[in-house]
PDB file of C-alpha atoms and ligand atoms in Angstrom:
ATOM      1  CA  MET X1163      73.246 111.835 134.838  1.00 87.00           C
ATOM      2  CA  GLU X1164      75.349 113.964 136.279  1.00 94.00           C
ATOM      3  CA  THR X1165      79.001 112.076 136.631  1.00 97.00           C
ATOM      4  CA  PHE X1166      82.616 112.592 138.501  1.00 97.00           C
ATOM      5  CA  GLY X1167      85.682 111.630 138.334  1.00 98.00           C
ATOM      6  CA  GLY X1168      88.222 109.827 141.066  1.00 98.00           C
ATOM      7  CA  ILE X1169      91.921 109.111 140.656  1.00 98.00           C
ATOM      8  CA  GLU X1170      93.628 107.725 144.221  1.00 97.00           C
ATOM      9  CA  ALA X1171      96.948 108.303 143.495  1.00 97.00           C
ATOM     10  CA  GLY X1172      99.141 105.925 145.294  1.00 94.00           C
ATOM     11  CA  GLY X1173     102.581 105.018 145.247  1.00 90.00           C
ATOM     12  CA  THR X1174     102.447 101.695 143.488  1.00 92.00           C
ATOM     13  CA  TRP X1175      99.166 101.847 141.229  1.00 96.00           C
ATOM     14  CA  PHE X1176      96.596 105.101 139.875  1.00 97.00           C
ATOM     15  CA  VAL X1177      93.473 104.179 140.528  1.00 98.00           C
ATOM     16  CA  CYS X1178      91.035 106.350 138.105  1.00 98.00           C
ATOM     17  CA  VAL X1179      87.230 105.685 138.025  1.00 98.00           C
ATOM     18  CA  VAL X1180      84.382 107.286 137.021  1.00 98.00           C
ATOM     19  CA  GLY X1181      81.085 107.557 139.560  1.00 97.00           C
ATOM     20  CA  ASP X1182      77.696 109.397 139.923  1.00 93.00           C
ATOM     21  CA  SER X1183      76.638 111.410 142.803  1.00 87.00           C
ATOM     22  CA  GLU X1184      75.098 107.545 144.451  1.00 87.00           C
ATOM     23  CA  ARG X1185      78.740 106.182 144.515  1.00 88.00           C
ATOM     24  CA  SER X1186      77.814 103.790 141.542  1.00 94.00           C
ATOM     25  CA  ILE X1187      80.939 103.010 139.353  1.00 96.00           C
ATOM     26  CA  LEU X1188      80.647 103.519 135.836  1.00 96.00           C
ATOM     27  CA  ALA X1189      83.965 102.513 134.680  1.00 97.00           C
ATOM     28  CA  GLU X1190      87.409 101.829 136.680  1.00 98.00           C
ATOM     29  CA  ALA X1191      90.924 101.603 135.731  1.00 98.00           C
ATOM     30  CA  ARG X1192      94.246 101.070 137.328  1.00 98.00           C
ATOM     31  CA  PHE X1193      97.429 101.874 136.388  1.00 98.00           C
ATOM     32  CA  PRO X1194     101.327 101.389 137.893  1.00 97.00           C
ATOM     33  CA  THR X1195     103.060 104.681 139.055  1.00 96.00           C
ATOM     34  CA  THR X1196     106.120 104.966 136.668  1.00 97.00           C
ATOM     35  CA  THR X1197     107.310 108.675 136.034  1.00 96.00           C
ATOM     36  CA  PRO X1198     104.834 111.892 136.222  1.00 97.00           C
ATOM     37  CA  GLU X1199     104.310 111.993 132.516  1.00 97.00           C
ATOM     38  CA  GLU X1200     103.591 108.240 131.352  1.00 98.00           C
ATOM     39  CA  THR X1201     101.372 107.739 134.688  1.00 98.00           C
ATOM     40  CA  LEU X1202      99.640 111.156 134.537  1.00 98.00           C
ATOM     41  CA  GLY X1203      99.279 110.189 130.346  1.00 98.00           C
ATOM     42  CA  ARG X1204      97.607 107.404 130.778  1.00 98.00           C
ATOM     43  CA  VAL X1205      95.120 108.637 133.301  1.00 98.00           C
ATOM     44  CA  VAL X1206      94.236 111.546 130.942  1.00 98.00           C
ATOM     45  CA  ALA X1207      93.579 109.144 128.069  1.00 98.00           C
ATOM     46  CA  PHE X1208      91.375 107.398 130.294  1.00 98.00           C
ATOM     47  CA  PHE X1209      89.365 110.097 131.282  1.00 98.00           C
ATOM     48  CA  ARG X1210      89.314 111.767 127.724  1.00 98.00           C
ATOM     49  CA  GLU X1211      87.720 107.833 126.528  1.00 98.00           C
ATOM     50  CA  GLN X1212      85.210 108.344 128.998  1.00 98.00           C
ATOM     51  CA  ASN X1213      84.235 111.943 127.916  1.00 97.00           C
ATOM     52  CA  ARG X1214      83.828 110.439 124.704  1.00 97.00           C
ATOM     53  CA  VAL X1215      81.569 107.609 125.522  1.00 96.00           C
ATOM     54  CA  LEU X1216      79.331 109.112 128.322  1.00 94.00           C
ATOM     55  CA  PRO X1217      76.253 110.999 127.479  1.00 92.00           C
ATOM     56  CA  ARG X1218      77.887 114.415 129.032  1.00 92.00           C
ATOM     57  CA  PRO X1219      81.781 114.838 129.928  1.00 96.00           C
ATOM     58  CA  ILE X1220      82.425 114.449 133.787  1.00 97.00           C
ATOM     59  CA  SER X1221      81.985 117.612 135.906  1.00 96.00           C
ATOM     60  CA  ALA X1222      84.359 117.438 138.395  1.00 97.00           C
ATOM     61  CA  LEU X1223      87.462 115.345 138.865  1.00 98.00           C
ATOM     62  CA  GLY X1224      88.885 114.419 142.498  1.00 98.00           C
ATOM     63  CA  VAL X1225      92.127 113.257 143.446  1.00 98.00           C
ATOM     64  CA  ALA X1226      93.475 111.304 146.465  1.00 98.00           C
ATOM     65  CA  CYS X1227      97.244 111.810 146.474  1.00 97.00           C
ATOM     66  CA  PHE X1228      99.919 110.463 148.167  1.00 93.00           C
ATOM     67  CA  GLY X1229     101.954 113.413 150.205  1.00 86.00           C
ATOM     68  CA  PRO X1230     103.360 115.917 150.873  1.00 91.00           C
ATOM     69  CA  LEU X1231     100.796 118.363 149.047  1.00 95.00           C
ATOM     70  CA  GLU X1232     100.516 122.164 148.734  1.00 95.00           C
ATOM     71  CA  LEU X1233      97.146 122.820 149.580  1.00 94.00           C
ATOM     72  CA  ALA X1234      97.323 126.665 150.431  1.00 91.00           C
ATOM     73  CA  PRO X1235      95.114 128.646 148.212  1.00 86.00           C
ATOM     74  CA  GLY X1236      97.301 131.435 148.060  1.00 89.00           C
ATOM     75  CA  SER X1237     100.603 129.759 147.413  1.00 92.00           C
ATOM     76  CA  PRO X1238     102.201 129.339 143.941  1.00 92.00           C
ATOM     77  CA  ARG X1239     102.942 126.052 143.929  1.00 94.00           C
ATOM     78  CA  PHE X1240      98.865 125.091 145.276  1.00 95.00           C
ATOM     79  CA  GLY X1241      98.028 121.542 143.517  1.00 96.00           C
ATOM     80  CA  CYS X1242     101.498 120.395 143.810  1.00 96.00           C
ATOM     81  CA  ILE X1243     103.254 117.060 145.525  1.00 95.00           C
ATOM     82  CA  THR X1244     105.853 118.745 147.314  1.00 94.00           C
ATOM     83  CA  THR X1245     109.154 116.826 148.463  1.00 90.00           C
ATOM     84  CA  THR X1246     108.504 113.235 147.579  1.00 87.00           C
ATOM     85  CA  PRO X1247     111.556 110.808 147.672  1.00 83.00           C
ATOM     86  CA  LYS X1248     109.304 108.917 145.077  1.00 87.00           C
ATOM     87  CA  PRO X1249     111.524 109.358 141.688  1.00 89.00           C
ATOM     88  CA  GLY X1250     110.415 111.910 139.468  1.00 94.00           C
ATOM     89  CA  TRP X1251     107.562 113.194 141.699  1.00 96.00           C
ATOM     90  CA  ALA X1252     108.990 115.852 143.847  1.00 95.00           C
ATOM     91  CA  HIS X1253     107.253 119.350 142.530  1.00 95.00           C
ATOM     92  CA  THR X1254     104.714 117.068 140.436  1.00 97.00           C
ATOM     93  CA  PRO X1255     101.951 120.191 139.515  1.00 97.00           C
ATOM     94  CA  ILE X1256      99.226 117.361 139.197  1.00 97.00           C
ATOM     95  CA  VAL X1257      96.143 119.909 139.751  1.00 97.00           C
ATOM     96  CA  ARG X1258      97.242 122.377 136.751  1.00 97.00           C
ATOM     97  CA  THR X1259      97.540 119.299 134.893  1.00 97.00           C
ATOM     98  CA  LEU X1260      95.112 117.267 134.297  1.00 98.00           C
ATOM     99  CA  GLN X1261      92.644 121.042 134.977  1.00 97.00           C
ATOM    100  CA  GLU X1262      94.228 122.038 132.051  1.00 97.00           C
ATOM    101  CA  ALA X1263      94.407 118.736 130.015  1.00 98.00           C
ATOM    102  CA  LEU X1264      90.557 118.165 130.906  1.00 98.00           C
ATOM    103  CA  ASP X1265      89.178 120.767 131.316  1.00 97.00           C
ATOM    104  CA  VAL X1266      87.091 120.157 134.535  1.00 97.00           C
ATOM    105  CA  PRO X1267      87.871 121.732 138.183  1.00 97.00           C
ATOM    106  CA  VAL X1268      90.290 119.629 139.630  1.00 97.00           C
ATOM    107  CA  THR X1269      89.963 119.202 143.662  1.00 97.00           C
ATOM    108  CA  LEU X1270      93.610 117.253 145.444  1.00 97.00           C
ATOM    109  CA  ASP X1271      93.461 116.005 149.059  1.00 97.00           C
ATOM    110  CA  THR X1272      95.673 114.041 150.863  1.00 96.00           C
ATOM    111  CA  ASP X1273      94.833 110.102 150.369  1.00 96.00           C
ATOM    112  CA  VAL X1274      93.738 110.046 153.869  1.00 97.00           C
ATOM    113  CA  ASN X1275      91.618 113.334 153.935  1.00 97.00           C
ATOM    114  CA  ALA X1276      89.655 111.694 151.328  1.00 97.00           C
ATOM    115  CA  ALA X1277      89.553 108.685 152.598  1.00 97.00           C
ATOM    116  CA  ALA X1278      87.795 110.545 155.596  1.00 98.00           C
ATOM    117  CA  ILE X1279      85.631 112.400 153.603  1.00 97.00           C
ATOM    118  CA  ALA X1280      84.520 108.778 151.894  1.00 96.00           C
ATOM    119  CA  GLU X1281      83.433 107.497 155.435  1.00 97.00           C
ATOM    120  CA  GLY X1282      81.424 111.073 156.395  1.00 97.00           C
ATOM    121  CA  THR X1283      79.717 110.409 153.098  1.00 95.00           C
ATOM    122  CA  TRP X1284      79.273 106.773 152.762  1.00 95.00           C
ATOM    123  CA  GLY X1285      80.606 105.259 155.494  1.00 97.00           C
ATOM    124  CA  ALA X1286      81.061 104.140 159.098  1.00 98.00           C
ATOM    125  CA  ALA X1287      81.352 108.003 159.962  1.00 98.00           C
ATOM    126  CA  ALA X1288      78.109 109.023 157.739  1.00 97.00           C
ATOM    127  CA  GLY X1289      76.112 112.006 159.365  1.00 94.00           C
ATOM    128  CA  LEU X1290      79.350 113.116 161.402  1.00 98.00           C
ATOM    129  CA  ASP X1291      80.647 116.516 161.419  1.00 98.00           C
ATOM    130  CA  ASN X1292      83.756 115.722 163.724  1.00 98.00           C
ATOM    131  CA  PHE X1293      85.954 112.713 163.453  1.00 98.00           C
ATOM    132  CA  ILE X1294      89.064 111.109 162.336  1.00 98.00           C
ATOM    133  CA  TYR X1295      90.057 108.334 160.054  1.00 98.00           C
ATOM    134  CA  LEU X1296      93.675 107.034 160.275  1.00 98.00           C
ATOM    135  CA  THR X1297      95.104 104.388 158.584  1.00 97.00           C
ATOM    136  CA  ILE X1298      98.030 102.137 159.867  1.00 98.00           C
ATOM    137  CA  GLY X1299      99.805 100.755 157.133  1.00 96.00           C
ATOM    138  CA  THR X1300     103.025 100.656 155.471  1.00 94.00           C
ATOM    139  CA  GLY X1301     102.692 104.255 157.335  1.00 95.00           C
ATOM    140  CA  ILE X1302     100.482 106.352 159.664  1.00 97.00           C
ATOM    141  CA  GLY X1303      97.905 108.358 157.934  1.00 96.00           C
ATOM    142  CA  GLY X1304      95.218 110.235 159.524  1.00 97.00           C
ATOM    143  CA  GLY X1305      92.566 112.360 157.713  1.00 97.00           C
ATOM    144  CA  GLY X1306      90.198 114.460 160.206  1.00 97.00           C
ATOM    145  CA  VAL X1307      86.990 116.092 159.152  1.00 98.00           C
ATOM    146  CA  PHE X1308      86.214 118.630 161.611  1.00 98.00           C
ATOM    147  CA  ASN X1309      82.844 120.903 160.830  1.00 97.00           C
ATOM    148  CA  GLY X1310      82.476 118.882 157.726  1.00 96.00           C
ATOM    149  CA  GLN X1311      85.728 120.232 156.215  1.00 96.00           C
ATOM    150  CA  PRO X1312      88.823 118.120 155.869  1.00 96.00           C
ATOM    151  CA  LEU X1313      91.391 119.476 158.355  1.00 96.00           C
ATOM    152  CA  HIS X1314      94.662 121.451 156.238  1.00 93.00           C
ATOM    153  CA  GLY X1315      96.719 123.949 158.614  1.00 91.00           C
ATOM    154  CA  LEU X1316      99.901 124.888 157.519  1.00 90.00           C
ATOM    155  CA  VAL X1317     100.713 121.911 155.434  1.00 88.00           C
ATOM    156  CA  HIS X1318      98.665 118.942 156.460  1.00 91.00           C
ATOM    157  CA  PRO X1319      98.340 116.929 159.480  1.00 94.00           C
ATOM    158  CA  GLU X1320     100.640 114.572 159.709  1.00 95.00           C
ATOM    159  CA  MET X1321      99.023 112.142 162.382  1.00 97.00           C
ATOM    160  CA  GLY X1322     101.465 109.578 162.408  1.00 97.00           C
ATOM    161  CA  HIS X1323     104.503 111.116 163.309  1.00 97.00           C
ATOM    162  CA  ILE X1324     103.581 112.388 166.688  1.00 98.00           C
ATOM    163  CA  ARG X1325     105.531 111.171 169.296  1.00 98.00           C
ATOM    164  CA  VAL X1326     104.296 108.677 172.085  1.00 98.00           C
ATOM    165  CA  PRO X1327     106.028 107.531 175.064  1.00 98.00           C
ATOM    166  CA  HIS X1328     108.797 104.428 174.385  1.00 98.00           C
ATOM    167  CA  ASP X1329     109.340 102.323 177.077  1.00 98.00           C
ATOM    168  CA  TRP X1330     112.669 100.960 175.915  1.00 98.00           C
ATOM    169  CA  GLN X1331     112.565  98.246 178.869  1.00 98.00           C
ATOM    170  CA  ARG X1332     109.202  96.654 177.669  1.00 97.00           C
ATOM    171  CA  ASP X1333     110.452  97.091 174.022  1.00 98.00           C
ATOM    172  CA  PRO X1334     114.101  97.933 172.957  1.00 98.00           C
ATOM    173  CA  TYR X1335     112.932  98.377 169.284  1.00 98.00           C
ATOM    174  CA  PRO X1336     114.204 101.939 168.228  1.00 98.00           C
ATOM    175  CA  GLY X1337     111.657 102.292 165.540  1.00 98.00           C
ATOM    176  CA  ALA X1338     111.545 102.719 161.555  1.00 97.00           C
ATOM    177  CA  CYS X1339     110.588 105.641 161.270  1.00 97.00           C
ATOM    178  CA  PRO X1340     113.521 107.435 158.722  1.00 94.00           C
ATOM    179  CA  TYR X1341     112.986 110.944 160.577  1.00 95.00           C
ATOM    180  CA  HIS X1342     112.419 110.567 163.914  1.00 97.00           C
ATOM    181  CA  GLY X1343     112.947 106.916 164.692  1.00 98.00           C
ATOM    182  CA  ASP X1344     110.630 106.032 167.272  1.00 98.00           C
ATOM    183  CA  CYS X1345     107.653 108.405 166.754  1.00 98.00           C
ATOM    184  CA  PHE X1346     104.019 106.733 166.461  1.00 98.00           C
ATOM    185  CA  GLU X1347     104.235 105.418 163.128  1.00 98.00           C
ATOM    186  CA  GLY X1348     107.883 104.356 163.562  1.00 98.00           C
ATOM    187  CA  LEU X1349     107.028 102.033 166.658  1.00 98.00           C
ATOM    188  CA  ALA X1350     103.444 100.815 165.423  1.00 98.00           C
ATOM    189  CA  ALA X1351     103.361 100.652 161.460  1.00 98.00           C
ATOM    190  CA  GLY X1352     103.612  97.599 159.556  1.00 98.00           C
ATOM    191  CA  PRO X1353     107.455  97.817 159.043  1.00 98.00           C
ATOM    192  CA  ALA X1354     107.458  98.203 162.872  1.00 98.00           C
ATOM    193  CA  LEU X1355     106.081  94.907 163.563  1.00 98.00           C
ATOM    194  CA  ARG X1356     108.478  93.362 161.400  1.00 98.00           C
ATOM    195  CA  GLY X1357     111.748  95.435 162.695  1.00 98.00           C
ATOM    196  CA  ARG X1358     110.925  94.354 166.130  1.00 98.00           C
ATOM    197  CA  TRP X1359     109.390  90.400 165.123  1.00 98.00           C
ATOM    198  CA  GLY X1360     111.007  89.785 162.845  1.00 98.00           C
ATOM    199  CA  ILE X1361     107.632  88.460 160.794  1.00 97.00           C
ATOM    200  CA  ALA X1362     105.055  90.278 159.013  1.00 98.00           C
ATOM    201  CA  GLY X1363     101.924  91.514 160.927  1.00 98.00           C
ATOM    202  CA  GLU X1364     100.251  89.139 158.348  1.00 98.00           C
ATOM    203  CA  SER X1365     102.525  86.479 159.389  1.00 98.00           C
ATOM    204  CA  LEU X1366     101.956  86.912 163.540  1.00 98.00           C
ATOM    205  CA  PRO X1367      99.958  84.591 165.495  1.00 98.00           C
ATOM    206  CA  SER X1368      96.547  86.236 166.534  1.00 96.00           C
ATOM    207  CA  ASP X1369      96.993  85.582 170.218  1.00 96.00           C
ATOM    208  CA  HIS X1370     100.886  86.896 169.639  1.00 98.00           C
ATOM    209  CA  PRO X1371     102.127  89.378 172.535  1.00 98.00           C
ATOM    210  CA  ALA X1372     102.749  91.895 169.575  1.00 98.00           C
ATOM    211  CA  TRP X1373      99.189  92.498 169.731  1.00 98.00           C
ATOM    212  CA  ALA X1374      99.226  93.857 173.049  1.00 98.00           C
ATOM    213  CA  LEU X1375     102.220  96.285 172.731  1.00 98.00           C
ATOM    214  CA  GLU X1376     100.653  97.483 169.066  1.00 98.00           C
ATOM    215  CA  ALA X1377      97.028  98.336 170.670  1.00 98.00           C
ATOM    216  CA  HIS X1378      99.087 100.119 173.703  1.00 98.00           C
ATOM    217  CA  TYR X1379     100.915 102.176 170.931  1.00 99.00           C
ATOM    218  CA  ILE X1380      97.339 102.771 168.869  1.00 99.00           C
ATOM    219  CA  ALA X1381      96.185 103.469 172.366  1.00 98.00           C
ATOM    220  CA  GLN X1382      98.597 106.344 173.282  1.00 98.00           C
ATOM    221  CA  GLY X1383      98.167 107.683 169.553  1.00 98.00           C
ATOM    222  CA  LEU X1384      94.847 108.048 169.781  1.00 98.00           C
ATOM    223  CA  HIS X1385      94.466 109.003 173.562  1.00 98.00           C
ATOM    224  CA  GLY X1386      96.795 111.935 171.810  1.00 98.00           C
ATOM    225  CA  LEU X1387      94.500 112.964 168.967  1.00 98.00           C
ATOM    226  CA  ILE X1388      91.130 112.593 171.384  1.00 98.00           C
ATOM    227  CA  CYS X1389      93.118 115.067 173.652  1.00 98.00           C
ATOM    228  CA  THR X1390      93.660 117.121 170.757  1.00 98.00           C
ATOM    229  CA  LEU X1391      91.094 117.060 168.481  1.00 98.00           C
ATOM    230  CA  SER X1392      88.036 115.651 170.540  1.00 98.00           C
ATOM    231  CA  PRO X1393      86.920 113.644 167.521  1.00 98.00           C
ATOM    232  CA  THR X1394      83.318 112.211 168.120  1.00 98.00           C
ATOM    233  CA  ARG X1395      84.575 109.060 166.263  1.00 98.00           C
ATOM    234  CA  LEU X1396      87.701 107.387 165.232  1.00 98.00           C
ATOM    235  CA  ILE X1397      87.709 105.144 161.997  1.00 98.00           C
ATOM    236  CA  LEU X1398      91.265 102.721 161.659  1.00 98.00           C
ATOM    237  CA  GLY X1399      91.628 100.997 158.375  1.00 97.00           C
ATOM    238  CA  GLY X1400      95.487  99.732 156.792  1.00 96.00           C
ATOM    239  CA  GLY X1401      96.612  96.264 156.833  1.00 96.00           C
ATOM    240  CA  VAL X1402      97.376  96.171 159.861  1.00 98.00           C
ATOM    241  CA  MET X1403      93.969  96.584 161.096  1.00 98.00           C
ATOM    242  CA  GLN X1404      93.102  93.255 159.274  1.00 97.00           C
ATOM    243  CA  GLN X1405      93.718  92.057 162.841  1.00 98.00           C
ATOM    244  CA  ALA X1406      90.622  92.068 164.192  1.00 97.00           C
ATOM    245  CA  GLN X1407      91.641  91.149 167.569  1.00 98.00           C
ATOM    246  CA  LEU X1408      93.363  94.418 167.660  1.00 98.00           C
ATOM    247  CA  PHE X1409      90.105  96.604 168.017  1.00 98.00           C
ATOM    248  CA  PRO X1410      89.072  95.485 171.783  1.00 98.00           C
ATOM    249  CA  LEU X1411      92.703  95.305 172.487  1.00 98.00           C
ATOM    250  CA  ILE X1412      92.535  99.091 171.188  1.00 98.00           C
ATOM    251  CA  ARG X1413      89.644 100.432 172.889  1.00 98.00           C
ATOM    252  CA  ALA X1414      90.491  98.618 176.164  1.00 98.00           C
ATOM    253  CA  GLU X1415      93.986 100.264 176.383  1.00 98.00           C
ATOM    254  CA  THR X1416      92.599 104.234 175.591  1.00 98.00           C
ATOM    255  CA  VAL X1417      89.693 103.991 178.237  1.00 98.00           C
ATOM    256  CA  ARG X1418      92.667 102.788 180.620  1.00 98.00           C
ATOM    257  CA  LEU X1419      94.971 105.350 179.721  1.00 98.00           C
ATOM    258  CA  LEU X1420      92.529 108.164 179.243  1.00 98.00           C
ATOM    259  CA  ASN X1421      91.438 107.174 183.016  1.00 97.00           C
ATOM    260  CA  GLY X1422      87.965 108.441 183.023  1.00 95.00           C
ATOM    261  CA  TYR X1423      89.371 112.607 182.416  1.00 96.00           C
ATOM    262  CA  VAL X1424      87.905 112.908 178.736  1.00 95.00           C
ATOM    263  CA  SER X1425      83.956 112.482 180.683  1.00 92.00           C
ATOM    264  CA  SER X1426      81.840 111.383 177.457  1.00 96.00           C
ATOM    265  CA  PRO X1427      79.544 108.580 177.346  1.00 96.00           C
ATOM    266  CA  SER X1428      81.242 107.709 173.626  1.00 96.00           C
ATOM    267  CA  ILE X1429      84.241 106.800 175.505  1.00 96.00           C
ATOM    268  CA  LEU X1430      82.910 105.729 178.903  1.00 94.00           C
ATOM    269  CA  GLU X1431      79.580 103.367 177.609  1.00 96.00           C
ATOM    270  CA  GLY X1432      80.392 103.288 173.937  1.00 97.00           C
ATOM    271  CA  ILE X1433      83.702 102.503 172.836  1.00 98.00           C
ATOM    272  CA  ASP X1434      82.723  99.743 170.638  1.00 98.00           C
ATOM    273  CA  GLN X1435      80.751 102.456 168.618  1.00 98.00           C
ATOM    274  CA  TYR X1436      83.405 105.071 168.842  1.00 98.00           C
ATOM    275  CA  ILE X1437      86.898 103.300 167.846  1.00 98.00           C
ATOM    276  CA  VAL X1438      85.365 101.170 164.581  1.00 98.00           C
ATOM    277  CA  PRO X1439      86.789  99.909 161.401  1.00 98.00           C
ATOM    278  CA  PRO X1440      86.601 101.664 158.104  1.00 97.00           C
ATOM    279  CA  GLY X1441      82.982 100.924 156.116  1.00 97.00           C
ATOM    280  CA  LEU X1442      84.209 101.196 152.638  1.00 96.00           C
ATOM    281  CA  GLY X1443      87.196  98.721 153.486  1.00 91.00           C
ATOM    282  CA  HIS X1444      89.537  99.036 151.240  1.00 88.00           C
ATOM    283  CA  ARG X1445      88.116 101.477 149.010  1.00 93.00           C
ATOM    284  CA  SER X1446      87.811 104.278 150.690  1.00 92.00           C
ATOM    285  CA  GLY X1447      91.157 106.103 149.119  1.00 93.00           C
ATOM    286  CA  VAL X1448      89.076 105.746 145.596  1.00 95.00           C
ATOM    287  CA  MET X1449      85.622 106.537 146.914  1.00 96.00           C
ATOM    288  CA  GLY X1450      87.314 109.305 148.328  1.00 96.00           C
ATOM    289  CA  ALA X1451      88.370 110.802 145.422  1.00 97.00           C
ATOM    290  CA  LEU X1452      85.189 110.322 144.024  1.00 96.00           C
ATOM    291  CA  ALA X1453      83.272 112.376 147.300  1.00 96.00           C
ATOM    292  CA  LEU X1454      86.322 115.260 146.599  1.00 96.00           C
ATOM    293  CA  ALA X1455      84.952 116.010 142.884  1.00 97.00           C
ATOM    294  CA  ARG X1456      81.224 115.529 144.463  1.00 93.00           C
ATOM    295  CA  ARG X1457      81.665 118.001 147.226  1.00 88.00           C
ATOM    296  CA  ARG X1458      83.359 120.478 144.484  1.00 73.00           C
ATOM    297  CA  SER X1459      79.927 120.624 141.902  1.00 56.00           C
TER     298      SER X1459
HETATM  299  P1  ADP W  44      99.991 101.157 152.114  1.00 93.61           P
HETATM  300  O1  ADP W  44     100.097 101.399 153.993  1.00 93.61           O
HETATM  301  O2  ADP W  44     101.211 100.721 151.620  1.00 93.61           O
HETATM  302  O3  ADP W  44      98.595 101.594 151.151  1.00 93.61           O
HETATM  303  P2  ADP W  44      98.668  98.545 153.901  1.00 93.61           P
HETATM  304  O4  ADP W  44      97.612  99.103 153.960  1.00 93.61           O
HETATM  305  O5  ADP W  44      97.652  97.436 153.045  1.00 93.61           O
HETATM  306  O6  ADP W  44      98.948  99.172 152.185  1.00 93.61           O
HETATM  307  O7  ADP W  44      99.739  98.134 154.421  1.00 93.61           O
HETATM  308  C1  ADP W  44     100.763  97.396 154.655  1.00 93.61           C
HETATM  309  C2  ADP W  44     101.355  97.091 155.610  1.00 93.61           C
HETATM  310  O8  ADP W  44     100.318  96.598 156.508  1.00 93.61           O
HETATM  311  C3  ADP W  44     102.664  96.228 155.573  1.00 93.61           C
HETATM  312  O9  ADP W  44     103.570  96.567 156.466  1.00 93.61           O
HETATM  313  C4  ADP W  44     102.070  94.600 156.046  1.00 93.61           C
HETATM  314  O10 ADP W  44     102.838  93.953 156.340  1.00 93.61           O
HETATM  315  C5  ADP W  44     101.060  95.192 156.704  1.00 93.61           C
HETATM  316  N1  ADP W  44      99.896  94.421 157.043  1.00 93.61           N
HETATM  317  C6  ADP W  44      98.808  93.410 155.713  1.00 93.61           C
HETATM  318  N2  ADP W  44      98.161  93.181 156.120  1.00 93.61           N
HETATM  319  C7  ADP W  44      98.169  92.404 157.279  1.00 93.61           C
HETATM  320  C8  ADP W  44      97.643  91.843 158.219  1.00 93.61           C
HETATM  321  N3  ADP W  44      96.830  91.216 157.519  1.00 93.61           N
HETATM  322  N4  ADP W  44      98.123  91.750 159.554  1.00 93.61           N
HETATM  323  C9  ADP W  44      98.916  92.022 160.086  1.00 93.61           C
HETATM  324  N5  ADP W  44      99.426  93.794 159.062  1.00 93.61           N
HETATM  325  C10 ADP W  44      99.378  93.268 157.729  1.00 93.61           C
HETATM  326 ZN1   ZN W  45     107.940 109.829 162.147  1.00 93.61          ZN
END
């Protein structure tokens, strides 16, 4: 049986799994994100031990990583975490370190691209070639899969930092993005809910006016993404989207803002299947890491 390794490399935890191509998890461990040396040392020790007990060693490793990352294949810094403010992690050559220590091919992508690939392999976008996964949590991040491939580019998309119109009269909150203030993430990620209303999203009642405004901003973000990339489905995950009442509000507001211009039955008649929750829930990151490895082999 062929097995693969996956690492969901997050700012708080590194989650490591060994799985097979049918997505069965054979082993799992999580290590707190401390220094690169300590954290990657524990990750390497985990996979070495797995290689020892498995009938045959893992054949590839996928890493779904917090960014920003250098993903341009020709770059001398290919496979590195680049300018993160996370202490000690800037310019960490994560691909080279793992490749040398474990002697397997390593595929790195952003956590959101990996989550999108997992959703396209096993989840809410199974069988689709063109779709977007957006997470709305501590920040807003988007992963796009187009023609079956994750979107990269100059760096990689930063869909959370697009600009959305901000009506200062309706919403005097200045926004929480340290770079842009009232960009999409600055207005609509979890910290903006807390900043604007003084109460964290998870503690706001489901009939609070916060949700109509939140849906308005999310729909504006989706409007921009739909018009730019023309995804055939939009998957919305992350902590804030645990508020299930947001889905109907976002769908209705997106249709309203598009105003009939994008004349596809998916939007005009099938919006409930067009804007959807993830099929893999909070597991899409780690399953994405596994899916990255599986695609490589
Ligand atoms: P992260 O983005 O850090 O990976 P999450 O996706 O869980 O983690 O997002 C955390 C953010 O989402 C926090 O700002 C938190 O207040 C908010 N959040 C978490 N759960 C809920 C919820 N049930 N309803 C609304 N907001 C939530
Ligand atoms: Zn921003």
